[in-house]
PDB file of C-alpha atoms in Angstrom:
ATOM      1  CA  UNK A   1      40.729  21.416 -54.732  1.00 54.00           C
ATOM      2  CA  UNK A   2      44.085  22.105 -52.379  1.00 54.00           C
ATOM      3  CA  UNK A   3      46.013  22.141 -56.168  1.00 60.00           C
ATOM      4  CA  UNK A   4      43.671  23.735 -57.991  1.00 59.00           C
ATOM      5  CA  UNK A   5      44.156  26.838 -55.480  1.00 60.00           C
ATOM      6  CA  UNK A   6      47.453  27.550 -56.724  1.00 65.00           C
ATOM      7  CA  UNK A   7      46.034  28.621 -60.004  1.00 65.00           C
ATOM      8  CA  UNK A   8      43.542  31.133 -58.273  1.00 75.00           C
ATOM      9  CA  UNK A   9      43.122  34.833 -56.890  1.00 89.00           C
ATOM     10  CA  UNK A  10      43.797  35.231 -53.488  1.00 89.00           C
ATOM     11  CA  UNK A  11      39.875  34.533 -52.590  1.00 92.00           C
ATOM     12  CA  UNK A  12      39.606  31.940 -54.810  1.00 91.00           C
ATOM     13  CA  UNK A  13      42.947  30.104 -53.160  1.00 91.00           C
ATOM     14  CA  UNK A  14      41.489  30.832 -49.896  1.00 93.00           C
ATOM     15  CA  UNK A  15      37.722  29.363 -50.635  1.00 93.00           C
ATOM     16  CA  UNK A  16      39.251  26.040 -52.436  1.00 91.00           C
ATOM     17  CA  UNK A  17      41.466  25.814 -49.434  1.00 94.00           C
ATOM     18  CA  UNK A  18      39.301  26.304 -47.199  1.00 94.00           C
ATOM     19  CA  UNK A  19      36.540  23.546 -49.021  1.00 94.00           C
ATOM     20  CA  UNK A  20      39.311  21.204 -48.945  1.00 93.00           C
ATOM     21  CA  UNK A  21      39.904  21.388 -45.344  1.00 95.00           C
ATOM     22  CA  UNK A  22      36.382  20.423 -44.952  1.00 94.00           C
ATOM     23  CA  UNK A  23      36.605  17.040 -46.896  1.00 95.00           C
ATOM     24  CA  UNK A  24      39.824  16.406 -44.687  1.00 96.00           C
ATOM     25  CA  UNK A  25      38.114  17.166 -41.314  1.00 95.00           C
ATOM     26  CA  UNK A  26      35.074  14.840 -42.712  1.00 96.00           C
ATOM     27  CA  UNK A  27      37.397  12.550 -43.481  1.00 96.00           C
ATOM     28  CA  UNK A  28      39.109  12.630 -39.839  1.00 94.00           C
ATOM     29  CA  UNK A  29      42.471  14.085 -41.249  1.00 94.00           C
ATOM     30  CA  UNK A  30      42.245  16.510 -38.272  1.00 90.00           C
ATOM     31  CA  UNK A  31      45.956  17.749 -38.512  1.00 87.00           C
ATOM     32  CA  UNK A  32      45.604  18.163 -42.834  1.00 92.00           C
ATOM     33  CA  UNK A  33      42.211  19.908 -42.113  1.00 93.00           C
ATOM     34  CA  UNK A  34      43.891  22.382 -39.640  1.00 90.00           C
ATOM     35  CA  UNK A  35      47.118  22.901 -42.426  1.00 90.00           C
ATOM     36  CA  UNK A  36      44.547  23.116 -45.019  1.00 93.00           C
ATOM     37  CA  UNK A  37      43.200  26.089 -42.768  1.00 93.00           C
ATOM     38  CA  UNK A  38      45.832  28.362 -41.685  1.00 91.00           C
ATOM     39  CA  UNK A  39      46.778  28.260 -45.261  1.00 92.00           C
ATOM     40  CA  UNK A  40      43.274  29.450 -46.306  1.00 94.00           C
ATOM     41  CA  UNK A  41      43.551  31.963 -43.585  1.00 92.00           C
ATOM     42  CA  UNK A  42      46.635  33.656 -44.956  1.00 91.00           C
ATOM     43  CA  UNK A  43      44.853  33.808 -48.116  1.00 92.00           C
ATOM     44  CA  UNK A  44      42.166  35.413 -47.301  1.00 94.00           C
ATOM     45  CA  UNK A  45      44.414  37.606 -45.402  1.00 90.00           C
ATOM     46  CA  UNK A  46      46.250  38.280 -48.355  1.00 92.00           C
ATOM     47  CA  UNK A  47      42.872  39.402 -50.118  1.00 93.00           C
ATOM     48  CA  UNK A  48      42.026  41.647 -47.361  1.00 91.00           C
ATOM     49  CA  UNK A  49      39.180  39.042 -46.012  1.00 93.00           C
ATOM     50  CA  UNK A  50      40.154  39.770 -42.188  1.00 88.00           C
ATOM     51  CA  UNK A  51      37.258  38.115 -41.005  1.00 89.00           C
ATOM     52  CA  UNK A  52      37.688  35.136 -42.902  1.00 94.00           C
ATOM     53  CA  UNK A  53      40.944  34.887 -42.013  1.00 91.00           C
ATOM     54  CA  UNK A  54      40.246  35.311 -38.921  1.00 89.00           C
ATOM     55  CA  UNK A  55      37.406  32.288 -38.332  1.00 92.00           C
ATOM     56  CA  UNK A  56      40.369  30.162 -40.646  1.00 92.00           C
ATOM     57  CA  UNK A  57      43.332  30.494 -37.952  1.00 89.00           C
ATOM     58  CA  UNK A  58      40.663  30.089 -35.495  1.00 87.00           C
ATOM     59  CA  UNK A  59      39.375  26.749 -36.466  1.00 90.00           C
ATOM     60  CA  UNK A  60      43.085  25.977 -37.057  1.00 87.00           C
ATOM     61  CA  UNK A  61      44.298  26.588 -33.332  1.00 84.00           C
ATOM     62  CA  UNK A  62      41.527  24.677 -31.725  1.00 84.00           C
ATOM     63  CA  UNK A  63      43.093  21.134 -33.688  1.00 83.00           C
ATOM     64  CA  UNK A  64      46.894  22.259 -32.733  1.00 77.00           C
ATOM     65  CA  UNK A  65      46.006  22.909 -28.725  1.00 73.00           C
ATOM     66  CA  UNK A  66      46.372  19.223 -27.562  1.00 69.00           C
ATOM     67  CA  UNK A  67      50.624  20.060 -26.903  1.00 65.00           C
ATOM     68  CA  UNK A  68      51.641  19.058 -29.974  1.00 70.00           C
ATOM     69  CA  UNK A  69      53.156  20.615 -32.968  1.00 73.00           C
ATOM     70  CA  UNK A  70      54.024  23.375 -30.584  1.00 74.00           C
ATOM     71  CA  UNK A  71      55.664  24.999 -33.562  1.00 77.00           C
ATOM     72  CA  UNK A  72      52.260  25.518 -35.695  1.00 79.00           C
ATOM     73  CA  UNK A  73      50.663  26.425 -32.530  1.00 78.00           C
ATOM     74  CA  UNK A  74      52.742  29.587 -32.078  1.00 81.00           C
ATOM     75  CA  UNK A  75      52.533  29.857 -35.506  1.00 82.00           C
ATOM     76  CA  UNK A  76      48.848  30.083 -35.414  1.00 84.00           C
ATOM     77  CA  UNK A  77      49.091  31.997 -31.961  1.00 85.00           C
ATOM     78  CA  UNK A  78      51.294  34.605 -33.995  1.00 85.00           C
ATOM     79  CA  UNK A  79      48.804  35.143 -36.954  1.00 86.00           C
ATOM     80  CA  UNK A  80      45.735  35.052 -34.788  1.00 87.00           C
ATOM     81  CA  UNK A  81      47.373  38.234 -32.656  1.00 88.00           C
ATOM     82  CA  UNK A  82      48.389  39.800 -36.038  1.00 86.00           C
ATOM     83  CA  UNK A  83      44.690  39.248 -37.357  1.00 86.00           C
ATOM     84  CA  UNK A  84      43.012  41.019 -34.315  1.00 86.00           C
ATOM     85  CA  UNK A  85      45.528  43.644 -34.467  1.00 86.00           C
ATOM     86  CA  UNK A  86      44.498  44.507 -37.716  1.00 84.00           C
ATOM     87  CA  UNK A  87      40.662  43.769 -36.798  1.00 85.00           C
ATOM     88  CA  UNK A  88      40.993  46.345 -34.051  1.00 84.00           C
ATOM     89  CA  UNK A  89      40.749  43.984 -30.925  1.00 86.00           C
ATOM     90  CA  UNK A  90      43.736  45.033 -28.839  1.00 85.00           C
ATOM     91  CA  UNK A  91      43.426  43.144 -26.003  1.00 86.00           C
ATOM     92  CA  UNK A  92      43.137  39.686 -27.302  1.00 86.00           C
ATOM     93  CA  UNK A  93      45.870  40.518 -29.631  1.00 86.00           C
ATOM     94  CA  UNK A  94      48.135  41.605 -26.896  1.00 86.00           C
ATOM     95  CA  UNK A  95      47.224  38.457 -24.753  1.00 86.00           C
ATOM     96  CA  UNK A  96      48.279  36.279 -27.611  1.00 84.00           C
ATOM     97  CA  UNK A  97      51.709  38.060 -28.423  1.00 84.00           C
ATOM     98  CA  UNK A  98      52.369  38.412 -24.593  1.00 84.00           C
ATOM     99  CA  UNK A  99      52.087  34.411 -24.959  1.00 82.00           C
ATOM    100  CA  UNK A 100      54.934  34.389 -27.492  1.00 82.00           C
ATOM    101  CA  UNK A 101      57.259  36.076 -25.867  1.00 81.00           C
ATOM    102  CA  UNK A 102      59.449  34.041 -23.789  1.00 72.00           C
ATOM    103  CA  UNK A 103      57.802  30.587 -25.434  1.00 63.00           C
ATOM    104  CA  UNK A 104      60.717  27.916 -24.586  1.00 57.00           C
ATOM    105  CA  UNK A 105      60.818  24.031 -25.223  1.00 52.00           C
ATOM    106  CA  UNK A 106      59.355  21.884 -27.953  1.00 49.00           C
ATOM    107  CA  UNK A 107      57.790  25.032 -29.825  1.00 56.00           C
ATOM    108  CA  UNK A 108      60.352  27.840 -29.515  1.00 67.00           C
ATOM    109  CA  UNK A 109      60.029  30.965 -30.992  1.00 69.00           C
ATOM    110  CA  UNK A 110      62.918  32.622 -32.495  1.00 76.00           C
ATOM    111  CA  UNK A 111      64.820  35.646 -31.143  1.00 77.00           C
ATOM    112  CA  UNK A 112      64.288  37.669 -34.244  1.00 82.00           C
ATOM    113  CA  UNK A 113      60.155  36.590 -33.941  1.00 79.00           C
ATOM    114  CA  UNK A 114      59.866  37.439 -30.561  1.00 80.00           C
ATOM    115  CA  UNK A 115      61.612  40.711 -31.233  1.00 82.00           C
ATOM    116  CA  UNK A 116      58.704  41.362 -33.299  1.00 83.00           C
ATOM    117  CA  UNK A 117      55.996  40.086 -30.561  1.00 83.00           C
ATOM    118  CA  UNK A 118      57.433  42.513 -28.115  1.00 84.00           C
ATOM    119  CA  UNK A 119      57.861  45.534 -30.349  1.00 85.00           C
ATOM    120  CA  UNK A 120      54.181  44.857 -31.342  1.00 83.00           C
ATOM    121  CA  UNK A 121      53.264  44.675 -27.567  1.00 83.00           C
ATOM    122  CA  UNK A 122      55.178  47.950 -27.214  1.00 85.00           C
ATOM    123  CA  UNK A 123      52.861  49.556 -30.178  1.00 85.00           C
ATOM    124  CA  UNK A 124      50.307  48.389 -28.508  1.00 83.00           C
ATOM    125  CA  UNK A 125      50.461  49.517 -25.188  1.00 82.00           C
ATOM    126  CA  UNK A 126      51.822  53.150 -26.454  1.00 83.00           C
ATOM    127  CA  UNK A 127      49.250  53.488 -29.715  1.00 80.00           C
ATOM    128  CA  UNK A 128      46.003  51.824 -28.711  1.00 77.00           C
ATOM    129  CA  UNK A 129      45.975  51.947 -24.529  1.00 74.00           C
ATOM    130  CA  UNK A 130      42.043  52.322 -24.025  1.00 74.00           C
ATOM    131  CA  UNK A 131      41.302  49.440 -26.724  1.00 71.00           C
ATOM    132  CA  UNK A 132      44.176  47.255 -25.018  1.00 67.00           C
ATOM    133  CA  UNK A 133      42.691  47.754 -21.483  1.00 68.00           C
ATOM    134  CA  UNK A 134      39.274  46.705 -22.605  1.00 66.00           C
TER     135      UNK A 134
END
């Protein structure tokens, strides 16, 4: 299913990636399941399915939280913030990028990256102030 994507849409990449995770998780290839998922997340991103992309990154995070792979975690961390930022929910979004900033050790974030986080903070706090204080 995972190859077969490549030859897809958008939403069809992002459903056959997404039913592939599923025979990885059932199979107890946790970490695959959870690659298999941010993938399908950024294509259903990519074909404007925020909410889809959103459950995908979602489901994703929850296998990288244990302290490892620090690197996918604030990768995940990063488009999780972006996705709620798009979906309108300000205050989760800033919570996640305020995480970013400043990340140091096994999982660092780089300066360019984090230039982003805080300029998005910055948009954040200026643009969308009622929706951030929620």
């Amino acid at each position: 299913l995972a190859s077969a994507s490549s030859h897809e849409t958008s939403l069809g990449a992002a459903v056959l990636l997404e039913q592939s995770s599923a025979h990885y998780y059932k199979a107890g290839m946790y970490r695959k399941y959870a690659f298999h998922m941010l993938m399908s997340g950024h294509m259903f991103r990519s074909a404007r399915q925020e909410h889809h992309a959103f459950r995908c990154f979602t489901s994703a995070l929850y296998i990288y939280q244990d302290g490892q792979w620090n690197e996918l975690h604030n990768h995940l961390r990063s488009a999780l913030a972006a996705q709620l930022y798009s979906l309108g929910r300000m205050a989760i979004s800033i919570e996640l990028y305020a995480k970013l900033v400043g990340t140091t050790g096994g999982g660092r974030v780089s300066v360019k990256s984090q230039q982003k986080f805080v300029n998005h903070l910055l948009e954040i706090c200026q643009d969308h102030t009622k929706k951030a204080l929620v």
